[in-house]
Short mmCIF file of C-alpha atoms in Angstrom, two decimals:
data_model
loop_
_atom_site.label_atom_id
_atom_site.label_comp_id
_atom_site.label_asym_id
_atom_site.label_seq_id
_atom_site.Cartn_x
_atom_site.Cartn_y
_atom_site.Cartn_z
CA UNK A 1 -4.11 14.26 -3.75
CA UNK A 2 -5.91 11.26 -5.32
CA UNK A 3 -4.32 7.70 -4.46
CA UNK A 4 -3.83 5.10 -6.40
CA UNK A 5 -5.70 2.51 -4.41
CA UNK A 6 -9.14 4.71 -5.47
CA UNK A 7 -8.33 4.78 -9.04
CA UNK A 8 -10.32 2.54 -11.76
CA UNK A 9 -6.74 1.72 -12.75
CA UNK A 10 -6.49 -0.72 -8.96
CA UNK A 11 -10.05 -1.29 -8.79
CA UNK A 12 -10.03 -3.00 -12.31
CA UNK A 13 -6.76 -4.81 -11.58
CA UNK A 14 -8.12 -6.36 -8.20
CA UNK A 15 -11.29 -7.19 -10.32
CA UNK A 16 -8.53 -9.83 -11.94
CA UNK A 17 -7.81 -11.37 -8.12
CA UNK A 18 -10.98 -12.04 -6.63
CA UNK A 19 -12.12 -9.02 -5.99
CA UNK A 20 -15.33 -6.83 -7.55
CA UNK A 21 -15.34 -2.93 -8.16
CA UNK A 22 -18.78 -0.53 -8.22
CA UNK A 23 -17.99 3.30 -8.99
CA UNK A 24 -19.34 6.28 -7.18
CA UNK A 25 -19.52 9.78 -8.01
CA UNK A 26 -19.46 12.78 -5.36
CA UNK A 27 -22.71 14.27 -5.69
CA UNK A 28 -22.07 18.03 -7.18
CA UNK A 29 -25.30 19.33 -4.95
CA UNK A 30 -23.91 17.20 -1.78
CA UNK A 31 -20.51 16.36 -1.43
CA UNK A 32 -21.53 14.21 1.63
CA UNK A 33 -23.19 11.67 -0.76
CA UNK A 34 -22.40 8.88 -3.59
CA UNK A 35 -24.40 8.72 -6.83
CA UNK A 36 -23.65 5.16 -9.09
CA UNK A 37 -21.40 5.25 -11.62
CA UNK A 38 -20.06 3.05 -15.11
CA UNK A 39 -16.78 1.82 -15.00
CA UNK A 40 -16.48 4.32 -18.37
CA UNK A 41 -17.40 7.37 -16.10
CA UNK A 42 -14.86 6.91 -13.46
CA UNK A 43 -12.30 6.78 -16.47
CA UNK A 44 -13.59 9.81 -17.74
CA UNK A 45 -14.49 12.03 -14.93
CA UNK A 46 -12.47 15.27 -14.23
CA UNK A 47 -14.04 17.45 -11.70
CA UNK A 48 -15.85 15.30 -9.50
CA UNK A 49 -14.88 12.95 -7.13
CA UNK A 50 -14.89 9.16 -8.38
CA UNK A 51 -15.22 5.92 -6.12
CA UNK A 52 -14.03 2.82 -6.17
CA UNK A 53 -15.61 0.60 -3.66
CA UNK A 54 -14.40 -3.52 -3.89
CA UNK A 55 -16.59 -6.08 -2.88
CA UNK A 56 -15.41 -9.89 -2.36
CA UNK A 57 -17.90 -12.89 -1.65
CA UNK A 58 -16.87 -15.56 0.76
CA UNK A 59 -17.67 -18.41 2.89
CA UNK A 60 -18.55 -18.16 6.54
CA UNK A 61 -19.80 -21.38 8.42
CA UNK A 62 -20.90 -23.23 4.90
CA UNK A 63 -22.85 -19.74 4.36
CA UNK A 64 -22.11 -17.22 1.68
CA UNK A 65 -21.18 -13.64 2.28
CA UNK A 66 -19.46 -10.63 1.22
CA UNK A 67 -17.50 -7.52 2.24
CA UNK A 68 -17.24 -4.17 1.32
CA UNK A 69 -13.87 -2.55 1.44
CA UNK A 70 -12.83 1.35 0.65
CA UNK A 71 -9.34 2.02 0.60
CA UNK A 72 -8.12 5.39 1.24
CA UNK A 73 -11.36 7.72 1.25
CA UNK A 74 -12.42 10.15 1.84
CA UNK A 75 -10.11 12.81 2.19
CA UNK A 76 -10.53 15.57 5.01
CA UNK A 77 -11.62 18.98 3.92
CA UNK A 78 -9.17 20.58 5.87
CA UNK A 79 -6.27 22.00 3.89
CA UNK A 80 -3.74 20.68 5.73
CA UNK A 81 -5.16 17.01 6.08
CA UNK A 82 -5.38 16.87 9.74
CA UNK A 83 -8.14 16.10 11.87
CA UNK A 84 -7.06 18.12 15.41
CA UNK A 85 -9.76 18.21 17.27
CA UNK A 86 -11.61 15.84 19.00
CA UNK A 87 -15.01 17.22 17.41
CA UNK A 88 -13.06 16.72 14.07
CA UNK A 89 -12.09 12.99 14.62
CA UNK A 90 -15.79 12.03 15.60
CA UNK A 91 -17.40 14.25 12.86
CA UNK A 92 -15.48 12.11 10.47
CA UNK A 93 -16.39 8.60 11.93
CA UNK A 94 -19.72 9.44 11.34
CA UNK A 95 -19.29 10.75 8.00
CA UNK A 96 -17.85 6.76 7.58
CA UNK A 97 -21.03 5.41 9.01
CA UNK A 98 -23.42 7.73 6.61
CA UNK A 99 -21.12 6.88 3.60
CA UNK A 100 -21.68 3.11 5.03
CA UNK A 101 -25.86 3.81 4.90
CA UNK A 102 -25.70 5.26 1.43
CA UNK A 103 -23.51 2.27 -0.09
CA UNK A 104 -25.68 -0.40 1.32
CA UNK A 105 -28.88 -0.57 -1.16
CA UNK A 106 -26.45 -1.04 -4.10
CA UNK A 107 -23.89 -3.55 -2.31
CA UNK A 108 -24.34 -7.57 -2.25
CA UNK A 109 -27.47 -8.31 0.21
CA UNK A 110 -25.21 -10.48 1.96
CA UNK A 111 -22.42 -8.17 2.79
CA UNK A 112 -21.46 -8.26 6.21
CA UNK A 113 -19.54 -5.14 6.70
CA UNK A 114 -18.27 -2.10 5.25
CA UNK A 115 -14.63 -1.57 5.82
CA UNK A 116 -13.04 1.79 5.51
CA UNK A 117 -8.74 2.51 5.38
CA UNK A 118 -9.02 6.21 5.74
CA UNK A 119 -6.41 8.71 4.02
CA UNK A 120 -5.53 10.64 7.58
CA UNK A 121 -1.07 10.79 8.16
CA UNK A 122 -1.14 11.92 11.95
CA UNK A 123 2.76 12.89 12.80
CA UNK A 124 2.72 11.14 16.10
CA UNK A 125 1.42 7.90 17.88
CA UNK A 126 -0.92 9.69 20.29
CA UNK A 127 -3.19 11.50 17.88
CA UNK A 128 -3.23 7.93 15.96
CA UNK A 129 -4.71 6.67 19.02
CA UNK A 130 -6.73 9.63 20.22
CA UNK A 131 -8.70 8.50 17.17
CA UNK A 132 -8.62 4.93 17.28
CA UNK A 133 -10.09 4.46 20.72
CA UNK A 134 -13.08 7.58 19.98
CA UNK A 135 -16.18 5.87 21.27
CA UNK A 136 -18.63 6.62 18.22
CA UNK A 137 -21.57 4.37 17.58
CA UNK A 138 -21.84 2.47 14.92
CA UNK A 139 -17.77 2.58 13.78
CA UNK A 140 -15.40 0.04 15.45
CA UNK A 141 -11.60 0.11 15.40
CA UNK A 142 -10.61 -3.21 13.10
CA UNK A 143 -8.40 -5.76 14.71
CA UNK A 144 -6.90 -6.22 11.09
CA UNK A 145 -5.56 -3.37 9.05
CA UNK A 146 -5.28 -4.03 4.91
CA UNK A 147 -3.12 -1.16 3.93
CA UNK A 148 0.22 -0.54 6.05
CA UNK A 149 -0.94 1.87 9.25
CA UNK A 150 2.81 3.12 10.00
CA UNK A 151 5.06 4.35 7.08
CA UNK A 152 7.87 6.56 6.17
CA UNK A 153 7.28 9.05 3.36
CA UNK A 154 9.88 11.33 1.89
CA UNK A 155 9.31 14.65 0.56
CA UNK A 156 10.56 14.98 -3.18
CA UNK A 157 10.09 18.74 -3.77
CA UNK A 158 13.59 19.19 -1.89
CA UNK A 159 16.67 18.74 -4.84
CA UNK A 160 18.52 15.52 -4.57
CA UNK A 161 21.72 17.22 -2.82
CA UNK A 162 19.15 18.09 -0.02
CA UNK A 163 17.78 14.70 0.19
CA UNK A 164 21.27 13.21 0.39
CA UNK A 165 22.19 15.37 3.24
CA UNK A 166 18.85 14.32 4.68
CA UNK A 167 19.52 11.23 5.07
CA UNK A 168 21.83 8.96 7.70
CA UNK A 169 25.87 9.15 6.79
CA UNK A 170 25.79 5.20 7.05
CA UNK A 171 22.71 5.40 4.08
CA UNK A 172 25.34 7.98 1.61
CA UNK A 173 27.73 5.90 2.10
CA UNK A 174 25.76 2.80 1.45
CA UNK A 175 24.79 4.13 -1.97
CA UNK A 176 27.96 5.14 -3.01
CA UNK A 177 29.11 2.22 -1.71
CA UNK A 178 26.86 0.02 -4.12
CA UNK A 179 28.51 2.07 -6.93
CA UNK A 180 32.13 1.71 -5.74
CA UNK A 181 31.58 -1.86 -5.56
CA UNK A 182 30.22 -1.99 -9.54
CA UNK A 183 26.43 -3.04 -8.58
CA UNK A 184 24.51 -1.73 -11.30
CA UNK A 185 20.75 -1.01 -11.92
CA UNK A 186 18.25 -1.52 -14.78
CA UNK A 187 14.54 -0.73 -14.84
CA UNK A 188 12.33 -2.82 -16.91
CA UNK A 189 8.61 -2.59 -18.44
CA UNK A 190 5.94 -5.30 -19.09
CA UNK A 191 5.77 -3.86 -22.40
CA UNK A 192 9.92 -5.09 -23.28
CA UNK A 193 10.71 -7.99 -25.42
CA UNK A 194 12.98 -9.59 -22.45
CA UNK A 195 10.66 -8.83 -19.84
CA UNK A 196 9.73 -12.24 -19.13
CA UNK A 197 13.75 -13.33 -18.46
CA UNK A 198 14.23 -10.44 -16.25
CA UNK A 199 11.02 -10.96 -13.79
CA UNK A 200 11.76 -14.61 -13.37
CA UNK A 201 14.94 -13.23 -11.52
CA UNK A 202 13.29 -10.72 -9.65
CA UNK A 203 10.72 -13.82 -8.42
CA UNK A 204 13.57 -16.01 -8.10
CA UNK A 205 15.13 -13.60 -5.51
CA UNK A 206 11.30 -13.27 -4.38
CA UNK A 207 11.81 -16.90 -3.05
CA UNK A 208 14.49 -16.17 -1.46
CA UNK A 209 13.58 -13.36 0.20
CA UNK A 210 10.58 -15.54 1.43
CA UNK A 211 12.30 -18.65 2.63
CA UNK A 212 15.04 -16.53 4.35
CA UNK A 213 12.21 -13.54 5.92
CA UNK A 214 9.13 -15.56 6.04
CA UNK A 215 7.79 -13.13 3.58
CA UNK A 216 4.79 -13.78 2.37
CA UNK A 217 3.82 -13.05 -1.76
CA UNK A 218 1.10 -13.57 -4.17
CA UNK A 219 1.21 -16.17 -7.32
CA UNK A 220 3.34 -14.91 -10.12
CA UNK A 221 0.62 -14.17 -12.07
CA UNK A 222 -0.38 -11.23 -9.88
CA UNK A 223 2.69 -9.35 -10.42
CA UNK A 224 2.94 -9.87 -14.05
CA UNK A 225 -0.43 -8.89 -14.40
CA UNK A 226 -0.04 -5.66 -12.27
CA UNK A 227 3.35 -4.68 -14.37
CA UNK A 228 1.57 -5.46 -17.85
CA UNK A 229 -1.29 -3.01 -16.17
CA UNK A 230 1.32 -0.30 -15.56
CA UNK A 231 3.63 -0.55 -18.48
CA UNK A 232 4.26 2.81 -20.11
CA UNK A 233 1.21 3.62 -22.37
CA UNK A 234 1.90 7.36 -24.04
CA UNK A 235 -2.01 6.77 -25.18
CA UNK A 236 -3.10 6.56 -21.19
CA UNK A 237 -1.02 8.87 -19.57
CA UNK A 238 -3.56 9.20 -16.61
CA UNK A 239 -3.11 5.52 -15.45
CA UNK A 240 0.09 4.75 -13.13
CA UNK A 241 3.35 3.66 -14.40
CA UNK A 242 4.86 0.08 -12.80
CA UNK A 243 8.66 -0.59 -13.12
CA UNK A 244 10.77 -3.57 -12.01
CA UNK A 245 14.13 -2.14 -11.21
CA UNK A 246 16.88 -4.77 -10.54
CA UNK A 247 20.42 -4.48 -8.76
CA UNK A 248 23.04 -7.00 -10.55
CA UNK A 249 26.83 -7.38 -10.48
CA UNK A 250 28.67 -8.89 -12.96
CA UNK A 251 26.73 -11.89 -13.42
CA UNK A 252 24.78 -11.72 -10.57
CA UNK A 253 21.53 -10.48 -9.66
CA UNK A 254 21.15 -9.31 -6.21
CA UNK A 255 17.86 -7.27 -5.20
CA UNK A 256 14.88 -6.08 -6.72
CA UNK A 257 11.88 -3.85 -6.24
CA UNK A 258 8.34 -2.65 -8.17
CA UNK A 259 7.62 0.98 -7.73
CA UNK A 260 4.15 2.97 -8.66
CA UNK A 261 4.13 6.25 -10.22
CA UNK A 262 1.01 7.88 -10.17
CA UNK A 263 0.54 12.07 -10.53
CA UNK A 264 1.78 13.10 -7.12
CA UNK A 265 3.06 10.16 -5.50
CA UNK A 266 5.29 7.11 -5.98
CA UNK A 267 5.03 3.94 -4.15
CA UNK A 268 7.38 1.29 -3.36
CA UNK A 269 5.58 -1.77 -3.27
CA UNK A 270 7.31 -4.81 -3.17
CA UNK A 271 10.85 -5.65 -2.59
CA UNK A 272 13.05 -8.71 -2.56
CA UNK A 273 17.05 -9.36 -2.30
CA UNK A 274 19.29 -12.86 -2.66
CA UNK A 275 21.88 -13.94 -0.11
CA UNK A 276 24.47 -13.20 -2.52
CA UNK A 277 26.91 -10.44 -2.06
CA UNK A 278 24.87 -8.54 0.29
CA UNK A 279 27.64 -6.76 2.14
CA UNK A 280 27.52 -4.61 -1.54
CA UNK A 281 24.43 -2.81 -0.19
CA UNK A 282 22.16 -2.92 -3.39
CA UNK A 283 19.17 -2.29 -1.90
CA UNK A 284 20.17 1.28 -0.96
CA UNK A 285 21.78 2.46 -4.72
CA UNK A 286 17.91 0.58 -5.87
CA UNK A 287 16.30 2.80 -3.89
CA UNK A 288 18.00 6.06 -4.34
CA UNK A 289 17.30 5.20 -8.42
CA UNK A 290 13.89 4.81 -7.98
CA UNK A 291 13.45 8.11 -5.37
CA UNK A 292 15.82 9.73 -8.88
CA UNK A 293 13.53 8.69 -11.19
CA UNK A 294 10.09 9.89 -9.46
CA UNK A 295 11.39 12.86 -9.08
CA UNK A 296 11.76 13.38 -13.11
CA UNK A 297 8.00 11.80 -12.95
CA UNK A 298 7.26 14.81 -11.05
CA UNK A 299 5.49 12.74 -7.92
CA UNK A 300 5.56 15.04 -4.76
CA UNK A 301 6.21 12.03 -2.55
CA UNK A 302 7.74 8.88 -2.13
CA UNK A 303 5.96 6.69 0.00
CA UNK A 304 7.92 3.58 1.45
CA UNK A 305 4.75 1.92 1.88
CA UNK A 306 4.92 -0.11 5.55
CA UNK A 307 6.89 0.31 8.61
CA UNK A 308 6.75 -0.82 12.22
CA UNK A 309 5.19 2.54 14.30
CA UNK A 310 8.31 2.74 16.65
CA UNK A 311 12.15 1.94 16.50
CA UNK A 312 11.87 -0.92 18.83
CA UNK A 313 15.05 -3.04 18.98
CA UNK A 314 12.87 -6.50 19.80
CA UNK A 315 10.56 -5.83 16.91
CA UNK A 316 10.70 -8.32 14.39
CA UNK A 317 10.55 -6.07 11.48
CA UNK A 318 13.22 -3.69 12.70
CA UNK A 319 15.74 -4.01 10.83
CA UNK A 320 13.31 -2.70 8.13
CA UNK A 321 12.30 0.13 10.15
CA UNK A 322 15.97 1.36 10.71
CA UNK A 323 16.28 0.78 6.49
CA UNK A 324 13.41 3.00 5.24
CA UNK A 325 13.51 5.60 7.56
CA UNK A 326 17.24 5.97 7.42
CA UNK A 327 16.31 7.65 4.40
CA UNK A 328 14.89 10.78 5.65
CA UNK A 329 11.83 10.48 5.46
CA UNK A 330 8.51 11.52 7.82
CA UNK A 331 7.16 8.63 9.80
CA UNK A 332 3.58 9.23 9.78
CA UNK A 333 0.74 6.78 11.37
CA UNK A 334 -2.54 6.03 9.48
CA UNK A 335 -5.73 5.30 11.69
CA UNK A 336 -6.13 1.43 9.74
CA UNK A 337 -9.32 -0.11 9.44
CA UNK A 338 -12.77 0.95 10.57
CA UNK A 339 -15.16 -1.49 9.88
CA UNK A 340 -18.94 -0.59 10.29
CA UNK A 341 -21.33 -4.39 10.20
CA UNK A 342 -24.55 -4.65 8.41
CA UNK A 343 -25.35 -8.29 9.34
CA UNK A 344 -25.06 -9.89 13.13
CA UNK A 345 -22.26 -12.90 11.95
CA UNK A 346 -19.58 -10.00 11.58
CA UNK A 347 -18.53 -10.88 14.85
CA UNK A 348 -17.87 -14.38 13.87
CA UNK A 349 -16.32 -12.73 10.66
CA UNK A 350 -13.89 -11.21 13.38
CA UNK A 351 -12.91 -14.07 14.82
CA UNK A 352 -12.27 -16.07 11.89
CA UNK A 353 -10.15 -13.37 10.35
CA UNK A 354 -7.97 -13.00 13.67
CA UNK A 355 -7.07 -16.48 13.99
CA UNK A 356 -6.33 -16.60 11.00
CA UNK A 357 -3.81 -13.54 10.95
CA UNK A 358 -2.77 -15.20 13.82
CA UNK A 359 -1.95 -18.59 12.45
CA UNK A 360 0.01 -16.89 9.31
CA UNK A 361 1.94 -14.02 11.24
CA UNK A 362 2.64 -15.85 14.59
CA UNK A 363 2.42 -19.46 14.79
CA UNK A 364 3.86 -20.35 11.24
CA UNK A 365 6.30 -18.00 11.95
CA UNK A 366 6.78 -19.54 15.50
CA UNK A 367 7.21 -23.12 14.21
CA UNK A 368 9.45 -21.81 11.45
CA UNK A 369 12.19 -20.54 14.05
CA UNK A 370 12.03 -17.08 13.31
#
């Protein structure tokens, strides 16, 4: 299954925010190597594999560099998606690290790394780490991850009566709660006439959800941008499809989320709720509409995007955990980041970039009081 983070589709809409795309095919006579690519062939190409690989330039010590950065790729050959073995795990490290050799003549000369997120769900915390700590030259673990490593993921073959009963009695009864109580939901495009009115509510609540959560979110801009992107296009039906869905009652407006749509799976990316009325429960009726609705899209899976790995009581996030796998879903853990360095200053690259997650997810935090 393709993901959206390696379609043209994201590569061109982080091109927008900093970020800039090249395109790779799979080779047809080698499927362990890359071949250049237009941004019109990876829009076009049907049976080989297409690329996206972002590059971003930045400052280091008064110098100027650049990354490399590969979400989700490549996939493992193996039919079921798991790497099992030992032998398997390394084999695919060093597939990274001649992937890594074959990008570098077309990549900025001053990159300073190559940064993988690999597509591999393991179903428990040990074979996560059985990879994580392989000793491969070359390949290090990341101390920062860029996509979520830990998420919950339900499977949307099953009919909706099945997913129900899947999920906790306190989660039913949340949803038909939210009904009971008259909170309603709409879904809204980019593409409407009143679209502006109705996302300056959902960022409103955005705020909120920040100042109360210490949530951090991009400018405005970026999510506008992304739904205008995804807005339903019956000429480009290969792209993904963005919605804004909000939760209101009677005059109010009390949650909101953006969902992806893309072939087989559906996303929930961002989420944000008010302090109004929240004993209504309108986060769970918003996402059972949304988990409705990809299901009519057809998408195999929805993915709740972000978790923490373990239901630990003193994490700070888990009250989140206990929300989006109370669902039903499968918890599965994603390796993170592998980066492998081209230049010598990636190590002060690493430094910089953990005090600085530091600073933002600890100390500001710290200071805050939460």
């Amino acid at each position: 299954m393709k993901r959206f983070l390696q379609t043209p589709f994201w590569a061109e809409f982080k091109a927008c925010h900093g970020w800039t795309p090249l395109y790779f095919v799979e080779d047809l006579e080698n499927e362990r190597s890359l071949k250049p690519c237009t941004l019109s062939q990876a829009q076009t190409e049907d049976k080989q594999t297409v690329v996206s690989v972002l590059t971003r330039s930045f400052s280091l010590a008064k110098l100027k560099f650049s990354l490399a950065y590969i979400p989700m790729y490549p996939e493992t050959k193996n039919k079921d998606g798991h790497l099992a073995s030992e032998e398997e795990k390394k084999a695919y490290l060093e597939h990274l690290i001649s992937l890594a050799d074959i990008l570098r003549p077309h990549l900025p000369s001053n990159t300073l790394f190559v940064r993988f997120d690999p597509p591999l769900d393991f179903d428990t915390l040990e074979e996560r780490k059985a990879m994580q700590e392989l000793s491969v030259k070359g390949i290090k673990k990341s101390h920062v991850d860029i996509q979520p490593p830990d998420t919950t993921v339900l499977d949307l073959s099953k009919s909706e009566d099945e997913l129900l009963s899947a999920m906790k009695n306190k989660w039913r009864y949340n949803i038909r709660l939210a009904s009971k109580k008259g909170v309603s939901v709409s879904k809204h495009f980019a593409s409407d006439p009143d679209f502006d009115r109705y996302f300056d509510i959902f960022f409103s609540l955005f705020k909120e959800t920040s100042e109360r959560d210490g949530v951090q979110f991009h400018a405005r801009d970026y999510y506008v941008d992304l739904l205008k992107r995804g807005a339903p296009d019956s000429a480009d039906r290969e792209k993904p499809l963005i919605s804004l869905y909000l939760a209101s009652h009677e005059e109010d407006y009390l949650a909101g989320i953006i969902t992806l749509f893309f072939k087989g799976e559906a996303v929930y990316l961002y989420g944000a709720s008010g302090n109004k009325k929240r004993n209504y429960m309108p986060a769970y009726l918003l996402q059972w509409t949304a988990i409705r609705d990809a299901k009519k899209y057809k998408c195999q899976v929805y993915d709740f995007y972000g978790c923490p790995p373990t239901e630990d009581a003193n994490h700070p996030m888990h009250g989140l955990f206990l929300f989006k796998t109370g669902f039903g879903g499968s918890l599965i853990h994603r390796p993170g980041s592998f980066d492998i360095s081209t230049k010598k200053l990636y190590n002060l690259y690493l430094f910089a970039e953990k005090f600085r997650a530091w600073w933002h997810k600890f100390f500001l935090k710290k200071i805050a009081g939460r």
